[in-house]
mmCIF file of C-alpha atoms in Angstrom:
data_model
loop_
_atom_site.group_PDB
_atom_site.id
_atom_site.type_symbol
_atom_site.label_atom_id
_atom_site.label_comp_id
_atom_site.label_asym_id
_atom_site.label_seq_id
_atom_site.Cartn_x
_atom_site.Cartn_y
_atom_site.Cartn_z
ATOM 1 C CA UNK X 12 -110.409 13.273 -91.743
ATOM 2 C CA UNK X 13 -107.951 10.961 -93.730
ATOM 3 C CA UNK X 14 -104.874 10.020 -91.682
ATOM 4 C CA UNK X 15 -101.815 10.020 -93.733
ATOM 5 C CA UNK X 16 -98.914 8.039 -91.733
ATOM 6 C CA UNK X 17 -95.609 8.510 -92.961
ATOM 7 C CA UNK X 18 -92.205 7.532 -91.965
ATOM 8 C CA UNK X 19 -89.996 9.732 -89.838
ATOM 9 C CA UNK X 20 -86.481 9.940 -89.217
ATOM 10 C CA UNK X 21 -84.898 12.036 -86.201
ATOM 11 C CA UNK X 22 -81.307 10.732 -85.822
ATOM 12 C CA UNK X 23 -77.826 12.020 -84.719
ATOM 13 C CA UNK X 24 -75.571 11.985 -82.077
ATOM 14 C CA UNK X 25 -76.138 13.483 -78.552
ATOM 15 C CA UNK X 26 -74.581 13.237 -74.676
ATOM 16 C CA UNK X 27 -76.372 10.503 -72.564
ATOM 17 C CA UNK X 28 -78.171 10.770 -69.269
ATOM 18 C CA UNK X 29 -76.526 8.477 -67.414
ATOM 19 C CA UNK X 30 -79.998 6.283 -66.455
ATOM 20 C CA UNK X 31 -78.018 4.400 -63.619
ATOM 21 C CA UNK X 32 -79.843 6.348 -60.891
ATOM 22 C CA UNK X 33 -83.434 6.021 -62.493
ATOM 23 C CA UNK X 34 -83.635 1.928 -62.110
ATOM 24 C CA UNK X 35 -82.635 -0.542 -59.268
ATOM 25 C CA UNK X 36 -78.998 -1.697 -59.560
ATOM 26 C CA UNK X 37 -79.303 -4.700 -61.907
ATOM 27 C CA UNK X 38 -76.149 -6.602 -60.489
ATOM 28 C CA UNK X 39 -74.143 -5.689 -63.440
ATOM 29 C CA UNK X 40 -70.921 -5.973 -62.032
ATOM 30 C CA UNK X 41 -71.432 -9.428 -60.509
ATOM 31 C CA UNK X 42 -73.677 -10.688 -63.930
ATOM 32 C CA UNK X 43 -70.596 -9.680 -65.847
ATOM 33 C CA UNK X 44 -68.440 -12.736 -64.051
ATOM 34 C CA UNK X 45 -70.913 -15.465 -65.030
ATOM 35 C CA UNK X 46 -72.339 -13.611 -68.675
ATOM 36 C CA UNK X 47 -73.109 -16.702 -70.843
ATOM 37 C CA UNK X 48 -70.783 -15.729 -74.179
ATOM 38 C CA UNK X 49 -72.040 -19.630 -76.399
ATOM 39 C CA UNK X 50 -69.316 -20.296 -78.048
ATOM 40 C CA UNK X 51 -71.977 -21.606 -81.140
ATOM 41 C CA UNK X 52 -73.859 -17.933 -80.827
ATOM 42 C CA UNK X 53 -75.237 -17.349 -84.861
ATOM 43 C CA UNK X 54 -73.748 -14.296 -85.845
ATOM 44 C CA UNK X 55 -75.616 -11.577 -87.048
ATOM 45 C CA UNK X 56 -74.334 -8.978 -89.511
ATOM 46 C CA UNK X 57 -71.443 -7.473 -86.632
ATOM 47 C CA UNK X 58 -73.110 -4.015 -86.932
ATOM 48 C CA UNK X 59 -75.787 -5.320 -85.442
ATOM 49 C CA UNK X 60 -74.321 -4.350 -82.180
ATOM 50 C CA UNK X 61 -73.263 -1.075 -82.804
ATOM 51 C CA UNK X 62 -76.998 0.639 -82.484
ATOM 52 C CA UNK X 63 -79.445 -0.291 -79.865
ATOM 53 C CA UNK X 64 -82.127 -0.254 -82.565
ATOM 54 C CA UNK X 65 -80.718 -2.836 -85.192
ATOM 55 C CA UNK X 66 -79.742 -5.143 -82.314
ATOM 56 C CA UNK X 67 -83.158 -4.775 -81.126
ATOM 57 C CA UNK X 68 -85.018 -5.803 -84.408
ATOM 58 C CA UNK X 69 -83.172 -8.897 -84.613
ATOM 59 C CA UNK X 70 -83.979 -9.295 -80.655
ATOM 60 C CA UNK X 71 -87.666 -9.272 -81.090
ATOM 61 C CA UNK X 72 -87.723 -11.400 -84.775
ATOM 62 C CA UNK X 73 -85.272 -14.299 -83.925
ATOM 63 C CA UNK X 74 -85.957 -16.525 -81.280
ATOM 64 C CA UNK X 75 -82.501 -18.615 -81.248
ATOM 65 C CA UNK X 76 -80.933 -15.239 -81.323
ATOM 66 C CA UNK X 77 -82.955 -13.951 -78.118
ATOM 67 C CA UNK X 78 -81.843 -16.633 -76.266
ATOM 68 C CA UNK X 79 -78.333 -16.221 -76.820
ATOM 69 C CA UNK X 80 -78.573 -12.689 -75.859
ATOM 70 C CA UNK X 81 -79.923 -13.398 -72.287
ATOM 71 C CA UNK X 82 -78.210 -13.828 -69.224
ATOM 72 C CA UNK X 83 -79.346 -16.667 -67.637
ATOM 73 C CA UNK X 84 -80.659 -17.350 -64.688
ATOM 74 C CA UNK X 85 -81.857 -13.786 -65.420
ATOM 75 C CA UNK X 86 -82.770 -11.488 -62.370
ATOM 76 C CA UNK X 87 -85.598 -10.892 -61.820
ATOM 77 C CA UNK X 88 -86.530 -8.308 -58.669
ATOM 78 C CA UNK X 89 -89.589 -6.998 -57.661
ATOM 79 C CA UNK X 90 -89.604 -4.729 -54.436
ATOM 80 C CA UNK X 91 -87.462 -6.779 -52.113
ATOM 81 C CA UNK X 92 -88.529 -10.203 -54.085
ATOM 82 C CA UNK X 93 -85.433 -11.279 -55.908
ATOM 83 C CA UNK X 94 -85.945 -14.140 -58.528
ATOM 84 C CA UNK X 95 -84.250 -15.906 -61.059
ATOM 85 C CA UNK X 96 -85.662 -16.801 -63.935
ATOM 86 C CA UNK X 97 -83.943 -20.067 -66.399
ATOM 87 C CA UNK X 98 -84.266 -20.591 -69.804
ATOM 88 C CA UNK X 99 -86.919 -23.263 -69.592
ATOM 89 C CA UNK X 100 -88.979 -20.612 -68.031
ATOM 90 C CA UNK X 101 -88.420 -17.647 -70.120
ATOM 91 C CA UNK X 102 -91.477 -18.408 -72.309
ATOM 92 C CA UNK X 103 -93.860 -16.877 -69.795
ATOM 93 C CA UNK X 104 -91.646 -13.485 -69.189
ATOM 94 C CA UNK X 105 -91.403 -12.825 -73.214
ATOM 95 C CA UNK X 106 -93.264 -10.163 -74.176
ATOM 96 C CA UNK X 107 -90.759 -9.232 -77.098
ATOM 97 C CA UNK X 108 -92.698 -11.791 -79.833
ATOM 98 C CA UNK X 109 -95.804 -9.977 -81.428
ATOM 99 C CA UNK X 110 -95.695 -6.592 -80.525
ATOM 100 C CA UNK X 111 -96.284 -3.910 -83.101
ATOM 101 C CA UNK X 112 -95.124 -0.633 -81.917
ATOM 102 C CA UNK X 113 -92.693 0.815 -79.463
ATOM 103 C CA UNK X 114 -92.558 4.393 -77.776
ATOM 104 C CA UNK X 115 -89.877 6.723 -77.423
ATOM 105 C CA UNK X 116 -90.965 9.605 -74.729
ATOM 106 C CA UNK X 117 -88.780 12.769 -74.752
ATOM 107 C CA UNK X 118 -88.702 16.800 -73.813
ATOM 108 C CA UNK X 119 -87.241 18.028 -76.429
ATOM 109 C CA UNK X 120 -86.576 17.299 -80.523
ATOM 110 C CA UNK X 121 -83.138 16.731 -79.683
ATOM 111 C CA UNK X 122 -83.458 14.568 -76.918
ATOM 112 C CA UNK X 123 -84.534 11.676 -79.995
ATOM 113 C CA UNK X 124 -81.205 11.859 -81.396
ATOM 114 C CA UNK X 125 -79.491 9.663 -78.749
ATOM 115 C CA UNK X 126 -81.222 6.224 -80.342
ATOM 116 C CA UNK X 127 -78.571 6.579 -82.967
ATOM 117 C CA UNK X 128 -75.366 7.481 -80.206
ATOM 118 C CA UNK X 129 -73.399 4.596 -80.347
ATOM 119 C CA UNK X 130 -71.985 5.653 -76.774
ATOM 120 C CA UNK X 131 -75.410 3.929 -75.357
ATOM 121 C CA UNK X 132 -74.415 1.268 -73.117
ATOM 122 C CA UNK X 133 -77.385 0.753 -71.248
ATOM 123 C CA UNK X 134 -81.525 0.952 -72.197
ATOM 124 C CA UNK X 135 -84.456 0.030 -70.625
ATOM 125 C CA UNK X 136 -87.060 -1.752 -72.050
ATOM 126 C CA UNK X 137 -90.780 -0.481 -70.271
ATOM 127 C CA UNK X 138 -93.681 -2.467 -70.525
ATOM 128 C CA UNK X 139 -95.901 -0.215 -68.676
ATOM 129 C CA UNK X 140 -99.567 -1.711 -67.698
ATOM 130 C CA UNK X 141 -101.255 1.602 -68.031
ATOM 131 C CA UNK X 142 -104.838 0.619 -66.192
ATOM 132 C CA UNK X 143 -102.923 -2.325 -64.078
ATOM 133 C CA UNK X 144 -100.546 0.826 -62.624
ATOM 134 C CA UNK X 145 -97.328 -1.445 -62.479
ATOM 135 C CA UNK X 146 -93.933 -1.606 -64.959
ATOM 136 C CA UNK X 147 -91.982 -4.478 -66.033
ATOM 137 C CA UNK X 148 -88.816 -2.964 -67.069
ATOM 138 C CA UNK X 149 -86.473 -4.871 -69.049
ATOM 139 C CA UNK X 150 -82.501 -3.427 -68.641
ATOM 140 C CA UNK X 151 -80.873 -4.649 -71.712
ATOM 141 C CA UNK X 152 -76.631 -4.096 -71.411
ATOM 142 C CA UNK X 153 -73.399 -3.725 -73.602
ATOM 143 C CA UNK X 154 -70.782 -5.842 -73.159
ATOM 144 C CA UNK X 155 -67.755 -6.331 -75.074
ATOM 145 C CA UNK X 156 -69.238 -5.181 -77.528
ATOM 146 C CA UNK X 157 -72.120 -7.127 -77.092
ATOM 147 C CA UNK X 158 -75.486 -6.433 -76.488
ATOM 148 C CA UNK X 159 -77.568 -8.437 -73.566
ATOM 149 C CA UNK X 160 -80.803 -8.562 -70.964
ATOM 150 C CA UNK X 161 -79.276 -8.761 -67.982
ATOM 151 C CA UNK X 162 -82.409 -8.414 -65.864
ATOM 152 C CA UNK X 163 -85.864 -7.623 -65.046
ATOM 153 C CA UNK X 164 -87.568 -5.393 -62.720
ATOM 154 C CA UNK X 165 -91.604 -4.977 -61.681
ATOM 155 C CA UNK X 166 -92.369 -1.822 -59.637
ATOM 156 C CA UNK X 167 -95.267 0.664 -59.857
ATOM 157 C CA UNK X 168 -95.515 3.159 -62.495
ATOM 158 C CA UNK X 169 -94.645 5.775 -60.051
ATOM 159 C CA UNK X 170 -91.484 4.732 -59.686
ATOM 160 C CA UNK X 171 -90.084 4.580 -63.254
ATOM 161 C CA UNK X 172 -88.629 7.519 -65.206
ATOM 162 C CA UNK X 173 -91.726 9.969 -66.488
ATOM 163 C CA UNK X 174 -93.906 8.130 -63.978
ATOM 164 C CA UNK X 175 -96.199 11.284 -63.426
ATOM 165 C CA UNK X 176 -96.839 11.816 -67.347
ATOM 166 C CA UNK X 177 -97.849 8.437 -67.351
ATOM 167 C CA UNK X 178 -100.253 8.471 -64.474
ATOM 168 C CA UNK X 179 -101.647 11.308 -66.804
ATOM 169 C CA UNK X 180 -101.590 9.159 -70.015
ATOM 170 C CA UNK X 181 -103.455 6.303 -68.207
ATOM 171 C CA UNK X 182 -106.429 8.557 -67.458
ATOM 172 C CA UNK X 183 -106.099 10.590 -71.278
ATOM 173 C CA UNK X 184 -106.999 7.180 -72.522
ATOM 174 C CA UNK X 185 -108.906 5.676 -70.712
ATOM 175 C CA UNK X 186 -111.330 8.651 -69.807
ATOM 176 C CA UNK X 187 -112.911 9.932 -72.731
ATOM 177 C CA UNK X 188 -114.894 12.762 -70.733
ATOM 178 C CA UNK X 189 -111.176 13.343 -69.348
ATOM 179 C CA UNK X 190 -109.604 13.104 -72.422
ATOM 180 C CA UNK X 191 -111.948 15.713 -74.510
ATOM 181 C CA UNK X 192 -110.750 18.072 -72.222
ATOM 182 C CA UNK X 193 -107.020 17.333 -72.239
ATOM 183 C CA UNK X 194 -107.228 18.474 -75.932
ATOM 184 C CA UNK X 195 -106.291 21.547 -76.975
ATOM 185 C CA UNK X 196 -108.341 22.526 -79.613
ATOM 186 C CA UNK X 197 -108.164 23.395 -82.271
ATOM 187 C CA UNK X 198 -105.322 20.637 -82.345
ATOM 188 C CA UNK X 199 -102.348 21.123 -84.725
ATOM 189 C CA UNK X 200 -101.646 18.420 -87.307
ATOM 190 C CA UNK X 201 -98.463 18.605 -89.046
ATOM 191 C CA UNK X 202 -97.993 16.042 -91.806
ATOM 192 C CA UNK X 203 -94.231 15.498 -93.016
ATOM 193 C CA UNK X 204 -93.502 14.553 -96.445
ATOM 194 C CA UNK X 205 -90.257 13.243 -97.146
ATOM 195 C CA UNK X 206 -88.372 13.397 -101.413
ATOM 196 C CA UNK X 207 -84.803 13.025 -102.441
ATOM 197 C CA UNK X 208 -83.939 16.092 -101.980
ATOM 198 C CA UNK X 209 -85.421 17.675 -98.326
ATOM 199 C CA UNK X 210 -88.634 17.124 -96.227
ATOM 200 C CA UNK X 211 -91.651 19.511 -96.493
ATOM 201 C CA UNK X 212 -94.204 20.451 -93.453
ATOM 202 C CA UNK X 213 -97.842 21.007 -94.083
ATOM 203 C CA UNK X 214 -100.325 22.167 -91.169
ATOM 204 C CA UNK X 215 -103.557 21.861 -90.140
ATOM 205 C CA UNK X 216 -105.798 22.485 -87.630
ATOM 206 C CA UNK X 217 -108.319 19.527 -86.123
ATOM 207 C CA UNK X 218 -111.485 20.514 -84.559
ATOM 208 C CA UNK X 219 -112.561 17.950 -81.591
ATOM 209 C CA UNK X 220 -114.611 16.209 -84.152
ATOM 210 C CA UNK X 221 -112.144 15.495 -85.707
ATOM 211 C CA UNK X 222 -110.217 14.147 -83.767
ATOM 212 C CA UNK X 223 -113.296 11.775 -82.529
ATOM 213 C CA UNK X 224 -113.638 10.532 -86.310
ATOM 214 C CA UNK X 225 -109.871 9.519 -86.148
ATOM 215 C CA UNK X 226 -108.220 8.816 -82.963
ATOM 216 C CA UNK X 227 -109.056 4.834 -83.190
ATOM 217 C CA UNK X 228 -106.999 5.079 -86.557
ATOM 218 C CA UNK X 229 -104.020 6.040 -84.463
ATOM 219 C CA UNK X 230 -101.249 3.810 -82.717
ATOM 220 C CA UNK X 231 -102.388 4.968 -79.656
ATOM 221 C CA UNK X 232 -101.706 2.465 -76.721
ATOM 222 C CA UNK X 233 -104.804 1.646 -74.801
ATOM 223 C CA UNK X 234 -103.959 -1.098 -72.404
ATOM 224 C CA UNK X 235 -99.721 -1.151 -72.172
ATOM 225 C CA UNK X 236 -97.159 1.004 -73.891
ATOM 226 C CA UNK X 237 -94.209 -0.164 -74.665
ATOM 227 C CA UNK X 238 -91.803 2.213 -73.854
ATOM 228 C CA UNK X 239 -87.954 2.586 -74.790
ATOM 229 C CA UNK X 240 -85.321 4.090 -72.315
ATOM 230 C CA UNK X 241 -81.866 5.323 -74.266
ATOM 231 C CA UNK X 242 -81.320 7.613 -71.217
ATOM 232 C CA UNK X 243 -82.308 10.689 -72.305
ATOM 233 C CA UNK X 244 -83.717 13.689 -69.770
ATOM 234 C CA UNK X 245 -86.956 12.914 -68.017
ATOM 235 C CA UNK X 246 -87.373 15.456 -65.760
ATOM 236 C CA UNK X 247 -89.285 18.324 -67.425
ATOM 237 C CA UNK X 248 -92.911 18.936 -66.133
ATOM 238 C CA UNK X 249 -94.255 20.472 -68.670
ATOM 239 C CA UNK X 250 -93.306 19.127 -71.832
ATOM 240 C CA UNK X 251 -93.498 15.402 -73.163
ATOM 241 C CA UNK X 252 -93.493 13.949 -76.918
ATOM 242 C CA UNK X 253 -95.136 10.064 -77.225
ATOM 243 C CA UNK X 254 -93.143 8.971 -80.103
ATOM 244 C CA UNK X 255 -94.576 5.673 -81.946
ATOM 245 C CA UNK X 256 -92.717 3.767 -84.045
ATOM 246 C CA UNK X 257 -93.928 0.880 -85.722
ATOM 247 C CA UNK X 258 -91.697 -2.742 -85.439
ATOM 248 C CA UNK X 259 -91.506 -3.690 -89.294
ATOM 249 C CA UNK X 260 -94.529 -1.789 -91.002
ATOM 250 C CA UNK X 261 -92.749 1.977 -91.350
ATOM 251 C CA UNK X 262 -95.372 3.856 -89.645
ATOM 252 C CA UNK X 263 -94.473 6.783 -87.006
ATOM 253 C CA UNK X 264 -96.436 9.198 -85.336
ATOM 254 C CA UNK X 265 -95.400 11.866 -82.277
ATOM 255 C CA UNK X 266 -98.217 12.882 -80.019
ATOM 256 C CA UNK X 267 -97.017 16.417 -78.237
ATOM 257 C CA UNK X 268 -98.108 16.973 -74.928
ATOM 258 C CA UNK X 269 -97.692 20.455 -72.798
ATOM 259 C CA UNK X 270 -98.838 21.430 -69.725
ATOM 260 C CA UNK X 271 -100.782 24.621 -69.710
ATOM 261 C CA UNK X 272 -102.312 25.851 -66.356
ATOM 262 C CA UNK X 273 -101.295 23.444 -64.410
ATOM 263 C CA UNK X 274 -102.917 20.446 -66.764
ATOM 264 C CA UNK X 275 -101.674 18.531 -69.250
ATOM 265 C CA UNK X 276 -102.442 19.452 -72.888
ATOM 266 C CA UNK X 277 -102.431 17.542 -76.238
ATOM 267 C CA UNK X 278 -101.288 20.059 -78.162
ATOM 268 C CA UNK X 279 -99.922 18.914 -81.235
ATOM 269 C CA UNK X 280 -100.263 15.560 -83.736
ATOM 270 C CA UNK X 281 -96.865 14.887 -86.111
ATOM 271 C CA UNK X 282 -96.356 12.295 -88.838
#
């Protein structure tokens, strides 16, 4: 079956979890005394700073802007191994160069709505090693009106927000006998088609063959996912969105996930 990927937009504005309890204290309040603000920083457009997003995209794309965004020595803790990394040394903890896609996971269709809050002060940055079971989480913060990575922290992929959905997501994809049955089938497609004046929703069902002919079309992470934190709820069991977004190339794609009888379901493809 012909995959059709088209761009998707789910904005607005929406309270944030607080995500302060859901990572190890990244020494904000002391980083804040010794922030490096370069006088000679190159300035961006200023809204660049107003949404995580934008300042993001010109994060990953600009390498003299990176640099100036990054509070060095950066931390760098992993269990009770504290670190600091310099700039010389930042080469081999980049992983923000070539990457393609990024995730957004979420419970509800409303929970996606707090990427464009401009109340976001704080997000985490996952790179989650799916079949390696550990996280590299990179806390990016505001200040004055700035955005910066203030540090980095490596723990096990039980320990980070949606931990358990993940453990699941390792196996989903790496198990195909596993996988088969963790779909629900028939599976729902729903392909969104966007004009001037509103979008339109066609369905479909996919039969597991289907979804055998096309899954390696998909952005489906095999080996890491690269997840994005705004703070929004993580604590349902039972329902989880994988929301892929492509870097520069437009593409999006939600992958719905519910757990039915006590296992977790793919239930539903969107683009």
């Amino acid at each position: 079956m012909a995959v059709v990927l088209a761009l998707l937009s789910c904005r607005g504005n929406r309270p944030v979890q607080d995500v302060e309890e859901l990572y190890i204290q990244d020494s904000i309040d002391s980083s804040e005394d010794t922030l490096h603000l370069i006088v000679e920083e190159p300035e961006p457009p200023q809204a660049v700073d107003e949404l995580f997003d934008d300042f993001f995209f010109t994060f990953v794309i600009n390498p003299n802007f990176q640099t100036h965004r990054i509070n060095f020595p950066l931390q760098c803790n992993e269990g009770d191994v504290q670190r600091e990394i310099n700039e010389e040394d930042w080469a081999q903890f980049n992983r923000f160069s070539s990457q393609d896609f990024f995730s957004v996971i979420y419970e509800n269709e409303d929970d996606i709505d707090v990427q464009k809050d401009t109340a976001v002060n704080r997000v985490a940055v996952e790179w989650i090693y799916l079949q390696d079971d550990y996280v590299e989480t990179y806390t990016f913060r505001r200040f004055k009106s700035k955005w910066f990575l203030m540090s980095i922290n490596i723990s096990k992929i039980d320990n980070v927000p949606n931990g358990a959905f993940l453990k699941f997501y390792a196996d989903f994809i790496s198990d195909s006998t596993f996988q088969v049955a963790s779909i629900r089938q028939p599976l729902r497609y729903t392909l969104t088609e966007s004009d001037e004046e509103a979008d339109e929703a066609s369905n479909s069902q996919l039969t597991l063959s289907d979804w055998l002919s096309m899954r390696d079309e998909l952005p489906i992470p095999h080996e890491s996912l690269v997840n994005i934190d705004y703070g929004q709820p993580s604590h349902s069991t039972t329902h989880k969105t994988l929301f892929m977004e492509g870097v520069s190339n437009g593409l999006s794609m939600k992958f719905k996930f519910k757990k039915e009888d006590g296992d977790w379901k793919l239930t539903e493809i969107e683009n």
